[in-house]
mmCIF file of C-alpha atoms in Angstrom:
data_model
loop_
_atom_site.group_PDB
_atom_site.id
_atom_site.type_symbol
_atom_site.label_atom_id
_atom_site.label_comp_id
_atom_site.label_asym_id
_atom_site.label_seq_id
_atom_site.Cartn_x
_atom_site.Cartn_y
_atom_site.Cartn_z
ATOM 1 C CA MET A 33 -18.005 38.380 -14.352
ATOM 2 C CA ARG A 34 -18.534 34.991 -12.710
ATOM 3 C CA ASP A 35 -19.113 33.381 -16.096
ATOM 4 C CA LEU A 36 -15.926 34.860 -17.513
ATOM 5 C CA PHE A 37 -13.872 33.933 -14.452
ATOM 6 C CA VAL A 38 -15.038 30.303 -14.294
ATOM 7 C CA THR A 39 -14.639 29.861 -18.044
ATOM 8 C CA ALA A 40 -11.174 31.426 -18.009
ATOM 9 C CA VAL A 41 -9.989 29.208 -15.157
ATOM 10 C CA ILE A 42 -11.303 25.988 -16.705
ATOM 11 C CA LEU A 43 -10.224 26.644 -20.291
ATOM 12 C CA GLY A 44 -6.976 28.168 -19.057
ATOM 13 C CA SER A 45 -6.116 24.857 -17.401
ATOM 14 C CA ILE A 46 -6.100 22.964 -20.717
ATOM 15 C CA PRO A 47 -2.426 23.680 -21.601
ATOM 16 C CA TYR A 48 -1.389 22.495 -18.133
ATOM 17 C CA ILE A 49 -3.463 19.323 -18.507
ATOM 18 C CA ILE A 50 -1.839 18.543 -21.846
ATOM 19 C CA LYS A 51 1.584 18.969 -20.249
ATOM 20 C CA ARG A 52 0.720 17.162 -16.999
ATOM 21 C CA PRO A 53 -2.352 14.901 -17.443
ATOM 22 C CA TRP A 54 -2.802 14.369 -13.697
ATOM 23 C CA ILE A 55 -3.872 18.024 -13.418
ATOM 24 C CA GLY A 56 -6.880 17.015 -15.497
ATOM 25 C CA VAL A 57 -7.994 14.690 -12.703
ATOM 26 C CA LEU A 58 -7.846 17.610 -10.273
ATOM 27 C CA MET A 59 -9.782 19.908 -12.598
ATOM 28 C CA TRP A 60 -12.443 17.303 -13.319
ATOM 29 C CA SER A 61 -12.814 16.626 -9.592
ATOM 30 C CA TRP A 62 -13.209 20.332 -8.869
ATOM 31 C CA ILE A 63 -15.919 20.682 -11.504
ATOM 32 C CA SER A 64 -17.672 17.493 -10.411
ATOM 33 C CA TYR A 65 -17.754 18.275 -6.694
ATOM 34 C CA MET A 66 -18.212 22.029 -6.687
ATOM 35 C CA ASN A 67 -20.097 22.607 -9.955
ATOM 36 C CA PRO A 68 -18.601 26.118 -10.173
ATOM 37 C CA HIS A 69 -20.408 26.848 -13.430
ATOM 38 C CA ARG A 70 -23.726 26.358 -11.608
ATOM 39 C CA LEU A 71 -22.853 29.331 -9.429
ATOM 40 C CA THR A 72 -23.034 31.620 -12.456
ATOM 41 C CA TRP A 73 -26.079 33.194 -14.094
ATOM 42 C CA GLY A 74 -25.040 33.515 -17.735
ATOM 43 C CA PHE A 75 -23.603 31.508 -20.615
ATOM 44 C CA ALA A 76 -21.360 29.345 -18.393
ATOM 45 C CA PHE A 77 -24.273 27.840 -16.458
ATOM 46 C CA ASP A 78 -24.984 25.069 -18.982
ATOM 47 C CA MET A 79 -21.511 24.695 -20.456
ATOM 48 C CA PRO A 80 -20.323 21.032 -20.532
ATOM 49 C CA PHE A 81 -17.068 21.827 -18.743
ATOM 50 C CA ALA A 82 -16.675 18.367 -17.198
ATOM 51 C CA GLN A 83 -17.003 16.766 -20.630
ATOM 52 C CA ILE A 84 -14.492 19.205 -22.139
ATOM 53 C CA ILE A 85 -11.929 18.482 -19.419
ATOM 54 C CA ALA A 86 -12.509 14.723 -19.727
ATOM 55 C CA ILE A 87 -11.861 14.838 -23.485
ATOM 56 C CA VAL A 88 -8.715 16.926 -23.010
ATOM 57 C CA LEU A 89 -7.585 14.546 -20.263
ATOM 58 C CA VAL A 90 -7.927 11.500 -22.513
ATOM 59 C CA LEU A 91 -6.061 13.247 -25.332
ATOM 60 C CA ALA A 92 -3.305 14.251 -22.908
ATOM 61 C CA ILE A 93 -2.924 10.645 -21.751
ATOM 62 C CA VAL A 94 -2.703 9.426 -25.347
ATOM 63 C CA MET A 95 -0.077 12.054 -26.160
ATOM 64 C CA ASP A 96 1.947 11.367 -23.012
ATOM 65 C CA LYS A 97 4.616 8.738 -23.657
ATOM 66 C CA SER A 98 5.447 7.917 -20.044
ATOM 67 C CA LYS A 99 4.617 4.439 -18.799
ATOM 68 C CA LYS A 100 1.395 4.182 -16.805
ATOM 69 C CA SER A 101 -0.618 1.371 -15.294
ATOM 70 C CA ILE A 102 -3.565 0.944 -12.970
ATOM 71 C CA PRO A 103 -2.738 -1.044 -9.820
ATOM 72 C CA THR A 104 -4.047 -4.578 -10.175
ATOM 73 C CA ASP A 105 -5.066 -5.652 -6.711
ATOM 74 C CA THR A 106 -8.121 -7.551 -5.499
ATOM 75 C CA THR A 107 -10.134 -4.378 -4.972
ATOM 76 C CA VAL A 108 -9.669 -3.269 -8.571
ATOM 77 C CA MET A 109 -10.606 -6.725 -9.861
ATOM 78 C CA ILE A 110 -13.825 -6.794 -7.814
ATOM 79 C CA TRP A 111 -14.471 -3.199 -8.867
ATOM 80 C CA GLY A 112 -14.170 -4.228 -12.519
ATOM 81 C CA MET A 113 -16.583 -7.107 -11.922
ATOM 82 C CA PHE A 114 -19.053 -4.668 -10.375
ATOM 83 C CA LEU A 115 -18.885 -2.377 -13.408
ATOM 84 C CA PHE A 116 -19.385 -5.361 -15.701
ATOM 85 C CA TRP A 117 -22.350 -6.459 -13.624
ATOM 86 C CA ILE A 118 -24.092 -3.062 -13.716
ATOM 87 C CA THR A 119 -23.701 -3.201 -17.488
ATOM 88 C CA VAL A 120 -25.485 -6.564 -17.492
ATOM 89 C CA THR A 121 -28.238 -5.287 -15.195
ATOM 90 C CA SER A 122 -28.741 -2.286 -17.469
ATOM 91 C CA ILE A 123 -29.189 -4.600 -20.456
ATOM 92 C CA PHE A 124 -31.885 -6.545 -18.595
ATOM 93 C CA ALA A 125 -33.362 -3.534 -16.774
ATOM 94 C CA MET A 126 -37.102 -3.202 -16.337
ATOM 95 C CA PHE A 127 -36.907 0.264 -17.899
ATOM 96 C CA PRO A 128 -33.882 0.117 -20.248
ATOM 97 C CA SER A 129 -34.154 3.631 -21.675
ATOM 98 C CA SER A 130 -34.146 5.174 -18.195
ATOM 99 C CA ALA A 131 -31.437 2.807 -16.970
ATOM 100 C CA TRP A 132 -29.032 3.704 -19.775
ATOM 101 C CA VAL A 133 -29.313 7.420 -18.970
ATOM 102 C CA LEU A 134 -28.106 6.904 -15.389
ATOM 103 C CA TYR A 135 -25.670 4.224 -16.545
ATOM 104 C CA GLY A 136 -23.945 6.773 -18.775
ATOM 105 C CA LYS A 137 -23.617 9.247 -15.907
ATOM 106 C CA VAL A 138 -22.275 6.590 -13.536
ATOM 107 C CA MET A 139 -19.748 5.240 -16.020
ATOM 108 C CA LYS A 140 -18.363 8.724 -16.699
ATOM 109 C CA ILE A 141 -17.619 9.047 -12.986
ATOM 110 C CA GLN A 142 -16.122 5.560 -12.884
ATOM 111 C CA PHE A 143 -13.979 6.240 -15.947
ATOM 112 C CA VAL A 144 -12.335 9.318 -14.446
ATOM 113 C CA THR A 145 -11.954 7.521 -11.106
ATOM 114 C CA PHE A 146 -9.961 4.806 -12.868
ATOM 115 C CA LEU A 147 -7.887 7.525 -14.522
ATOM 116 C CA THR A 148 -7.214 8.762 -10.985
ATOM 117 C CA MET A 149 -5.588 5.423 -10.186
ATOM 118 C CA LEU A 150 -3.620 5.713 -13.423
ATOM 119 C CA LEU A 151 -2.305 9.254 -12.937
ATOM 120 C CA ILE A 152 -2.197 10.077 -9.220
ATOM 121 C CA THR A 153 1.064 8.272 -8.621
ATOM 122 C CA ASP A 154 2.601 9.697 -5.441
ATOM 123 C CA GLN A 155 1.745 11.207 -2.066
ATOM 124 C CA LYS A 156 2.154 14.762 -3.316
ATOM 125 C CA LYS A 157 -0.501 14.274 -5.986
ATOM 126 C CA ILE A 158 -2.753 12.458 -3.531
ATOM 127 C CA ASN A 159 -2.518 15.440 -1.193
ATOM 128 C CA TYR A 160 -3.411 17.796 -4.030
ATOM 129 C CA LEU A 161 -6.486 15.670 -4.756
ATOM 130 C CA ILE A 162 -7.482 15.708 -1.086
ATOM 131 C CA TRP A 163 -7.152 19.509 -1.084
ATOM 132 C CA ILE A 164 -9.363 19.786 -4.177
ATOM 133 C CA ILE A 165 -12.047 17.560 -2.640
ATOM 134 C CA VAL A 166 -11.970 19.432 0.668
ATOM 135 C CA LEU A 167 -12.008 22.899 -0.899
ATOM 136 C CA SER A 168 -14.775 22.009 -3.366
ATOM 137 C CA ILE A 169 -17.215 20.529 -0.862
ATOM 138 C CA GLY A 170 -15.868 22.662 1.972
ATOM 139 C CA PHE A 171 -16.914 25.797 0.099
ATOM 140 C CA PHE A 172 -20.534 24.812 0.722
ATOM 141 C CA SER A 173 -20.053 23.282 4.168
ATOM 142 C CA VAL A 174 -18.230 26.332 5.533
ATOM 143 C CA LYS A 175 -20.771 28.658 3.967
ATOM 144 C CA GLY A 176 -23.505 26.462 5.424
ATOM 145 C CA GLY A 177 -21.898 26.635 8.852
ATOM 146 C CA VAL A 178 -21.879 30.426 8.741
ATOM 147 C CA PHE A 179 -25.503 30.377 7.592
ATOM 148 C CA THR A 180 -26.418 28.061 10.480
ATOM 149 C CA LEU A 181 -24.776 30.429 12.959
ATOM 150 C CA VAL A 182 -26.474 33.507 11.513
ATOM 151 C CA SER A 183 -29.913 31.894 11.222
ATOM 152 C CA GLY A 184 -29.722 30.075 14.548
ATOM 153 C CA GLY A 185 -30.110 26.742 12.772
ATOM 154 C CA GLY A 186 -33.696 27.457 11.827
ATOM 155 C CA TYR A 187 -33.247 26.774 8.109
ATOM 156 C CA ARG A 188 -31.795 23.872 6.162
ATOM 157 C CA VAL A 189 -28.438 24.021 4.405
ATOM 158 C CA TRP A 190 -28.424 23.070 0.710
ATOM 159 C CA GLY A 191 -25.638 22.060 -1.649
ATOM 160 C CA PRO A 192 -24.544 23.062 -5.165
ATOM 161 C CA PRO A 193 -27.362 23.031 -7.720
ATOM 162 C CA GLY A 194 -27.382 20.213 -10.237
ATOM 163 C CA GLY A 195 -25.015 17.866 -8.412
ATOM 164 C CA TYR A 196 -25.216 14.735 -6.293
ATOM 165 C CA ILE A 197 -25.053 16.804 -3.105
ATOM 166 C CA GLU A 198 -27.653 19.445 -3.938
ATOM 167 C CA GLU A 199 -30.117 18.041 -1.398
ATOM 168 C CA ASN A 200 -29.623 18.973 2.253
ATOM 169 C CA ASN A 201 -29.237 15.328 3.334
ATOM 170 C CA SER A 202 -26.638 14.608 0.670
ATOM 171 C CA LEU A 203 -24.594 17.711 1.461
ATOM 172 C CA ALA A 204 -24.611 16.797 5.152
ATOM 173 C CA MET A 205 -23.290 13.335 4.326
ATOM 174 C CA ALA A 206 -20.565 14.707 2.051
ATOM 175 C CA THR A 207 -19.659 17.227 4.750
ATOM 176 C CA LEU A 208 -19.211 14.519 7.367
ATOM 177 C CA MET A 209 -17.044 12.607 4.904
ATOM 178 C CA ILE A 210 -14.681 15.528 4.274
ATOM 179 C CA VAL A 211 -14.290 16.562 7.916
ATOM 180 C CA PRO A 212 -11.855 13.658 8.546
ATOM 181 C CA LEU A 213 -9.967 14.730 5.419
ATOM 182 C CA MET A 214 -9.768 18.230 6.891
ATOM 183 C CA VAL A 215 -8.322 16.689 10.047
ATOM 184 C CA TYR A 216 -5.694 14.961 7.892
ATOM 185 C CA LEU A 217 -4.766 18.240 6.200
ATOM 186 C CA PHE A 218 -4.513 19.868 9.616
ATOM 187 C CA GLN A 219 -2.177 17.086 10.761
ATOM 188 C CA ILE A 220 0.218 17.434 7.832
ATOM 189 C CA THR A 221 0.252 21.241 7.780
ATOM 190 C CA PRO A 222 3.524 22.488 9.337
ATOM 191 C CA SER A 223 3.145 24.267 12.684
ATOM 192 C CA GLU A 224 4.769 27.406 11.269
ATOM 193 C CA LYS A 225 1.788 27.726 8.901
ATOM 194 C CA LYS A 226 -0.348 28.709 11.869
ATOM 195 C CA TRP A 227 -2.885 30.765 9.932
ATOM 196 C CA LEU A 228 -3.530 27.891 7.561
ATOM 197 C CA ARG A 229 -3.979 25.586 10.548
ATOM 198 C CA TYR A 230 -6.395 28.081 12.118
ATOM 199 C CA GLY A 231 -8.296 28.204 8.843
ATOM 200 C CA ILE A 232 -8.578 24.425 8.643
ATOM 201 C CA ALA A 233 -9.666 24.211 12.294
ATOM 202 C CA GLY A 234 -12.314 26.861 11.687
ATOM 203 C CA ALA A 235 -13.510 25.023 8.584
ATOM 204 C CA ILE A 236 -13.897 21.832 10.625
ATOM 205 C CA VAL A 237 -16.070 23.565 13.235
ATOM 206 C CA LEU A 238 -18.208 25.346 10.642
ATOM 207 C CA SER A 239 -18.598 22.163 8.598
ATOM 208 C CA LEU A 240 -19.878 20.263 11.626
ATOM 209 C CA LEU A 241 -22.348 23.082 12.264
ATOM 210 C CA SER A 242 -23.384 22.877 8.622
ATOM 211 C CA ALA A 243 -24.094 19.148 8.967
ATOM 212 C CA LEU A 244 -26.318 19.859 11.974
ATOM 213 C CA GLY A 245 -27.922 22.779 10.158
ATOM 214 C CA SER A 246 -28.955 20.517 7.293
ATOM 215 C CA GLN A 247 -31.588 19.058 9.655
ATOM 216 C CA SER A 248 -30.761 15.642 8.225
ATOM 217 C CA ARG A 249 -31.625 12.715 10.476
ATOM 218 C CA GLY A 250 -29.274 10.441 8.569
ATOM 219 C CA ALA A 251 -26.468 12.946 9.099
ATOM 220 C CA LEU A 252 -27.157 12.994 12.846
ATOM 221 C CA LEU A 253 -26.862 9.213 13.034
ATOM 222 C CA ALA A 254 -23.696 9.341 10.929
ATOM 223 C CA ALA A 255 -22.223 12.063 13.151
ATOM 224 C CA LEU A 256 -22.889 9.998 16.269
ATOM 225 C CA SER A 257 -21.331 6.941 14.612
ATOM 226 C CA VAL A 258 -18.251 8.924 13.593
ATOM 227 C CA SER A 259 -17.928 10.320 17.115
ATOM 228 C CA GLY A 260 -18.131 6.828 18.556
ATOM 229 C CA TYR A 261 -15.547 5.530 16.102
ATOM 230 C CA PHE A 262 -13.220 8.444 16.842
ATOM 231 C CA TRP A 263 -13.405 7.564 20.530
ATOM 232 C CA LEU A 264 -12.913 3.856 19.836
ATOM 233 C CA VAL A 265 -9.678 4.341 17.871
ATOM 234 C CA SER A 266 -8.382 7.212 19.984
ATOM 235 C CA SER A 267 -5.255 6.558 22.027
ATOM 236 C CA ARG A 268 -6.489 9.057 24.647
ATOM 237 C CA LYS A 269 -9.979 7.832 25.386
ATOM 238 C CA LEU A 270 -10.232 9.575 28.775
ATOM 239 C CA ILE A 271 -9.678 12.920 27.064
ATOM 240 C CA THR A 272 -11.449 12.253 23.766
ATOM 241 C CA GLY A 273 -14.625 10.833 25.329
ATOM 242 C CA PRO A 274 -15.617 13.817 27.511
ATOM 243 C CA LEU A 275 -14.554 16.246 24.772
ATOM 244 C CA LEU A 276 -16.761 14.557 22.171
ATOM 245 C CA VAL A 277 -19.697 14.419 24.574
ATOM 246 C CA PHE A 278 -19.259 18.124 25.349
ATOM 247 C CA LEU A 279 -19.120 19.061 21.657
ATOM 248 C CA VAL A 280 -22.192 16.979 20.829
ATOM 249 C CA ILE A 281 -24.195 18.499 23.693
ATOM 250 C CA LEU A 282 -23.013 22.001 22.777
ATOM 251 C CA GLY A 283 -23.934 21.570 19.116
ATOM 252 C CA ILE A 284 -27.337 20.055 19.818
ATOM 253 C CA SER A 285 -28.205 22.670 22.447
ATOM 254 C CA PHE A 286 -27.520 25.401 19.884
ATOM 255 C CA MET A 287 -30.142 24.070 17.468
ATOM 256 C CA PRO A 288 -33.726 25.457 17.528
ATOM 257 C CA ASP A 289 -36.936 23.644 18.489
ATOM 258 C CA SER A 290 -37.716 22.850 14.839
ATOM 259 C CA TRP A 291 -34.468 20.867 14.607
ATOM 260 C CA HIS A 292 -35.211 18.917 17.801
ATOM 261 C CA ALA A 293 -38.748 18.170 16.605
ATOM 262 C CA ARG A 294 -37.424 16.724 13.356
ATOM 263 C CA MET A 295 -34.776 14.605 15.089
ATOM 264 C CA GLU A 296 -37.340 13.218 17.530
ATOM 265 C CA THR A 297 -39.219 11.636 14.618
ATOM 266 C CA ILE A 298 -36.437 9.009 14.544
ATOM 267 C CA GLN A 299 -37.995 7.492 17.685
ATOM 268 C CA HIS A 300 -41.466 7.410 16.110
ATOM 269 C CA TYR A 301 -40.620 6.455 12.532
ATOM 270 C CA GLU A 302 -43.928 4.636 12.074
ATOM 271 C CA GLN A 303 -45.668 8.017 12.255
ATOM 272 C CA ASP A 304 -43.346 9.611 9.698
ATOM 273 C CA GLU A 305 -44.505 9.376 6.091
ATOM 274 C CA SER A 306 -40.973 9.689 4.697
ATOM 275 C CA ALA A 307 -39.662 6.883 6.906
ATOM 276 C CA MET A 308 -42.540 4.572 6.010
ATOM 277 C CA GLY A 309 -41.979 5.369 2.346
ATOM 278 C CA ARG A 310 -38.372 4.250 2.675
ATOM 279 C CA ILE A 311 -39.362 1.021 4.404
ATOM 280 C CA ASN A 312 -41.824 0.338 1.599
ATOM 281 C CA ALA A 313 -39.062 1.008 -0.946
ATOM 282 C CA TRP A 314 -36.632 -1.254 0.943
ATOM 283 C CA GLN A 315 -39.153 -4.102 0.842
ATOM 284 C CA TYR A 316 -39.597 -3.421 -2.870
ATOM 285 C CA ALA A 317 -35.827 -3.754 -3.344
ATOM 286 C CA ILE A 318 -35.759 -7.086 -1.503
ATOM 287 C CA ASN A 319 -38.691 -8.422 -3.516
ATOM 288 C CA VAL A 320 -37.405 -7.355 -6.935
ATOM 289 C CA ALA A 321 -33.910 -8.689 -6.181
ATOM 290 C CA SER A 322 -35.350 -12.000 -4.989
ATOM 291 C CA ASP A 323 -37.484 -12.351 -8.112
ATOM 292 C CA ARG A 324 -35.018 -11.047 -10.715
ATOM 293 C CA PHE A 325 -31.383 -12.203 -10.570
ATOM 294 C CA THR A 326 -30.219 -8.919 -12.114
ATOM 295 C CA GLY A 327 -32.532 -6.760 -10.015
ATOM 296 C CA GLY A 328 -34.743 -4.118 -11.533
ATOM 297 C CA GLY A 329 -31.953 -2.157 -13.167
ATOM 298 C CA MET A 330 -31.188 1.486 -12.543
ATOM 299 C CA GLN A 331 -34.119 3.919 -12.461
ATOM 300 C CA SER A 332 -36.626 1.121 -11.803
ATOM 301 C CA TRP A 333 -38.266 2.896 -8.886
ATOM 302 C CA LYS A 334 -41.523 3.605 -10.716
ATOM 303 C CA LEU A 335 -45.240 2.984 -10.209
ATOM 304 C CA GLU A 336 -45.274 0.129 -12.741
ATOM 305 C CA SER A 337 -42.641 -1.838 -10.833
ATOM 306 C CA PHE A 338 -44.020 -0.940 -7.395
ATOM 307 C CA LEU A 339 -47.395 -2.357 -8.463
ATOM 308 C CA ILE A 340 -45.637 -5.719 -8.840
ATOM 309 C CA TYR A 341 -43.134 -5.793 -5.989
ATOM 310 C CA ALA A 342 -43.963 -3.221 -3.283
ATOM 311 C CA PRO A 343 -46.155 -3.944 -0.223
ATOM 312 C CA ASN A 344 -47.836 -0.575 -0.752
ATOM 313 C CA PRO A 345 -47.891 -0.307 -4.569
ATOM 314 C CA GLU A 346 -49.093 3.276 -4.754
ATOM 315 C CA PHE A 347 -46.488 4.638 -2.328
ATOM 316 C CA VAL A 348 -43.619 5.081 -4.800
ATOM 317 C CA HIS A 349 -40.501 6.235 -2.991
ATOM 318 C CA ALA A 350 -36.753 6.238 -3.608
ATOM 319 C CA ALA A 351 -34.778 3.842 -1.418
ATOM 320 C CA HIS A 352 -32.723 6.584 0.243
ATOM 321 C CA SER A 353 -30.171 3.920 1.134
ATOM 322 C CA ILE A 354 -26.945 3.005 -0.624
ATOM 323 C CA TYR A 355 -27.528 -0.652 0.222
ATOM 324 C CA PHE A 356 -31.134 -0.975 -0.891
ATOM 325 C CA SER A 357 -30.465 1.214 -3.945
ATOM 326 C CA ILE A 358 -27.798 -1.227 -5.100
ATOM 327 C CA LEU A 359 -29.950 -4.224 -4.161
ATOM 328 C CA GLY A 360 -32.943 -2.951 -6.114
ATOM 329 C CA ASP A 361 -30.840 -1.821 -9.077
ATOM 330 C CA HIS A 362 -28.450 -4.765 -9.401
ATOM 331 C CA GLY A 363 -29.807 -7.653 -7.356
ATOM 332 C CA TRP A 364 -28.037 -9.691 -4.707
ATOM 333 C CA PRO A 365 -24.865 -10.201 -6.807
ATOM 334 C CA GLY A 366 -24.554 -6.434 -7.231
ATOM 335 C CA LEU A 367 -24.953 -5.813 -3.507
ATOM 336 C CA LEU A 368 -22.353 -8.483 -2.708
ATOM 337 C CA LEU A 369 -19.804 -6.901 -5.068
ATOM 338 C CA PHE A 370 -20.590 -3.428 -3.711
ATOM 339 C CA LEU A 371 -19.988 -4.567 -0.126
ATOM 340 C CA LEU A 372 -16.819 -6.409 -1.122
ATOM 341 C CA ILE A 373 -15.376 -3.204 -2.609
ATOM 342 C CA ILE A 374 -15.969 -1.399 0.687
ATOM 343 C CA PHE A 375 -14.524 -4.311 2.679
ATOM 344 C CA MET A 376 -11.404 -4.609 0.517
ATOM 345 C CA SER A 377 -10.869 -0.843 0.690
ATOM 346 C CA TRP A 378 -11.037 -1.084 4.477
ATOM 347 C CA MET A 379 -8.482 -3.912 4.397
ATOM 348 C CA ASN A 380 -6.180 -1.840 2.172
ATOM 349 C CA LEU A 381 -6.352 1.017 4.653
ATOM 350 C CA ASN A 382 -5.629 -1.349 7.545
ATOM 351 C CA TRP A 383 -2.596 -2.650 5.641
ATOM 352 C CA VAL A 384 -1.218 0.869 5.176
ATOM 353 C CA ILE A 385 -1.764 1.723 8.844
ATOM 354 C CA GLY A 386 -0.082 -1.491 9.961
ATOM 355 C CA HIS A 387 2.889 -1.412 7.581
ATOM 356 C CA CYS A 388 3.562 2.341 7.443
ATOM 357 C CA PRO A 389 2.984 3.674 10.976
ATOM 358 C CA GLU A 390 3.716 7.313 11.746
ATOM 359 C CA THR A 391 3.660 8.291 8.062
ATOM 360 C CA ASP A 392 1.393 10.630 6.153
ATOM 361 C CA SER A 393 0.009 7.576 4.358
ATOM 362 C CA ALA A 394 -1.061 6.049 7.666
ATOM 363 C CA LYS A 395 -2.569 9.347 8.834
ATOM 364 C CA LEU A 396 -4.583 9.604 5.632
ATOM 365 C CA ALA A 397 -5.629 5.950 5.815
ATOM 366 C CA LYS A 398 -6.958 6.472 9.347
ATOM 367 C CA MET A 399 -8.991 9.488 8.302
ATOM 368 C CA ILE A 400 -10.359 7.761 5.193
ATOM 369 C CA LYS A 401 -11.610 4.993 7.479
ATOM 370 C CA VAL A 402 -13.491 7.622 9.478
ATOM 371 C CA SER A 403 -14.939 8.990 6.222
ATOM 372 C CA LEU A 404 -16.089 5.501 5.276
ATOM 373 C CA VAL A 405 -17.729 5.066 8.682
ATOM 374 C CA ALA A 406 -19.716 8.232 7.955
ATOM 375 C CA TYR A 407 -20.609 6.968 4.484
ATOM 376 C CA CYS A 408 -21.584 3.454 5.537
ATOM 377 C CA THR A 409 -23.760 4.597 8.451
ATOM 378 C CA GLY A 410 -25.307 7.745 7.018
ATOM 379 C CA GLY A 411 -25.531 6.136 3.594
ATOM 380 C CA ALA A 412 -27.957 3.594 5.023
ATOM 381 C CA PHE A 413 -30.522 6.396 4.789
ATOM 382 C CA LEU A 414 -29.349 8.260 1.663
ATOM 383 C CA SER A 415 -29.279 7.511 -2.073
ATOM 384 C CA LEU A 416 -25.591 8.169 -2.682
ATOM 385 C CA ALA A 417 -24.430 4.800 -3.994
ATOM 386 C CA TYR A 418 -23.032 6.352 -7.186
ATOM 387 C CA PHE A 419 -21.663 9.565 -5.648
ATOM 388 C CA ASP A 420 -18.061 10.317 -6.691
ATOM 389 C CA LEU A 421 -16.502 10.753 -3.252
ATOM 390 C CA PRO A 422 -16.634 7.205 -1.835
ATOM 391 C CA TRP A 423 -15.298 5.851 -5.120
ATOM 392 C CA HIS A 424 -12.463 8.358 -4.996
ATOM 393 C CA LEU A 425 -11.693 7.158 -1.473
ATOM 394 C CA TYR A 426 -11.642 3.526 -2.628
ATOM 395 C CA ALA A 427 -9.213 4.553 -5.370
ATOM 396 C CA ILE A 428 -6.972 6.397 -2.907
ATOM 397 C CA ALA A 429 -6.985 3.329 -0.642
ATOM 398 C CA VAL A 430 -5.759 1.241 -3.584
ATOM 399 C CA LEU A 431 -3.076 3.810 -4.401
ATOM 400 C CA LEU A 432 -1.831 4.083 -0.824
ATOM 401 C CA ARG A 433 -1.336 0.344 -0.522
ATOM 402 C CA HIS A 434 0.125 -0.070 -4.003
ATOM 403 C CA GLN A 435 2.606 2.765 -3.677
ATOM 404 C CA ASN A 436 3.735 1.773 -0.207
ATOM 405 C CA SER A 437 4.009 -1.923 -1.019
ATOM 406 C CA ASN A 438 6.307 -0.975 -3.895
ATOM 407 C CA ASN A 439 8.211 1.518 -1.740
ATOM 408 C CA GLY A 440 7.010 4.193 -4.096
ATOM 409 C CA LEU A 441 6.273 6.585 -1.271
ATOM 410 C CA VAL A 442 9.209 5.884 0.997
ATOM 411 C CA GLY A 443 11.317 8.678 -0.409
ATOM 412 C CA ALA A 444 8.412 11.072 -0.703
ATOM 413 C CA LEU A 445 7.341 10.495 2.874
ATOM 414 C CA ASN A 446 10.758 11.534 4.135
ATOM 415 C CA GLN A 447 10.722 14.751 2.149
ATOM 416 C CA PRO A 448 9.195 18.058 3.298
ATOM 417 C CA ARG A 449 5.446 17.913 2.910
ATOM 418 C CA PRO A 450 4.116 19.519 -0.278
ATOM 419 C CA ARG A 451 2.568 22.941 0.004
ATOM 420 C CA PHE A 452 -0.688 23.330 -1.790
ATOM 421 C CA GLY A 453 -0.323 25.585 -4.764
ATOM 422 C CA HIS A 454 3.421 25.030 -5.260
#
């Protein structure tokens, strides 16, 4: 039944995508984040649904005669340079055949993300996209929160099979990134929709429990950073501070001894094999980037390359860091472009907050900044440089500034807020 249901929903969306291409972005995002077909056990499990939707989406765009254009701001230009550069680094990769496999996967994500900037043209569509992201990842974070409650936090929470966030650490990071988006949805939900607001509030609490239940040390550091940032930007610091401290203490006190034992290894990283493996991989990334202008190329983290560049050649380990992953894959130029994209996205969000105060755009911009704080801090210890979500957030930052600078959202912002599903 699951196979039939998932297949019917996805294939049934095709006529709507042909009529309204932007729906294709929503469908592709749902499939990419949630991997619903991987929750089946039959014929749908290995169906290339994302590829099917992408092909239909492109055909729908070609058939659609309305005028479209991607915003051309500094962020998009630097973004384009980054994509060009990773193409160059793949050409000169240490292991070209392996590099091109990951390159193809990354470019598919980037292609649809650029289509997002082409098709998601107003606040209503942006809100729909936020809902899709939250519901897709939230399905696992809420379920994980319930599991953490039932199990007493004694077991790790895992993500959807076959995706970027399958691993417990990755799901925890994605969860912390969508919690601010949940807060945004709570803020824009009318007070008369009290049950929906209760549902969102409950999802926030369960998602935070899920992040703790992942037993991810990187997620703990990210959660503390997000809490600190929330307090820093809060207009009611005397209320927010004690409340955050209480929630942190309450959450940590709920977790079992096994969780505390794992978190305590942060203080004694030199005794932790995983931590030392990461440090060895980080030094490898610095060495390969310093020796090769284009870095090692994607998928270069192998014994052959570690024998040349790593302090401990036989301790082959993934970087587990967005920064060192990019550095090792694409060299210093790649890391510079990667950081510039994040910086320019932050500046776009600041612009929206400063020029459009008290609007839904500003509320969303503030929450995206919190999401990026989670990504930039927790990502220092996770290999999620190519994960869809941060790139979607960069795209939304571009759209928010572009649409507001052209007064494209002024009318929409004064209208009743869109209801999801209508």
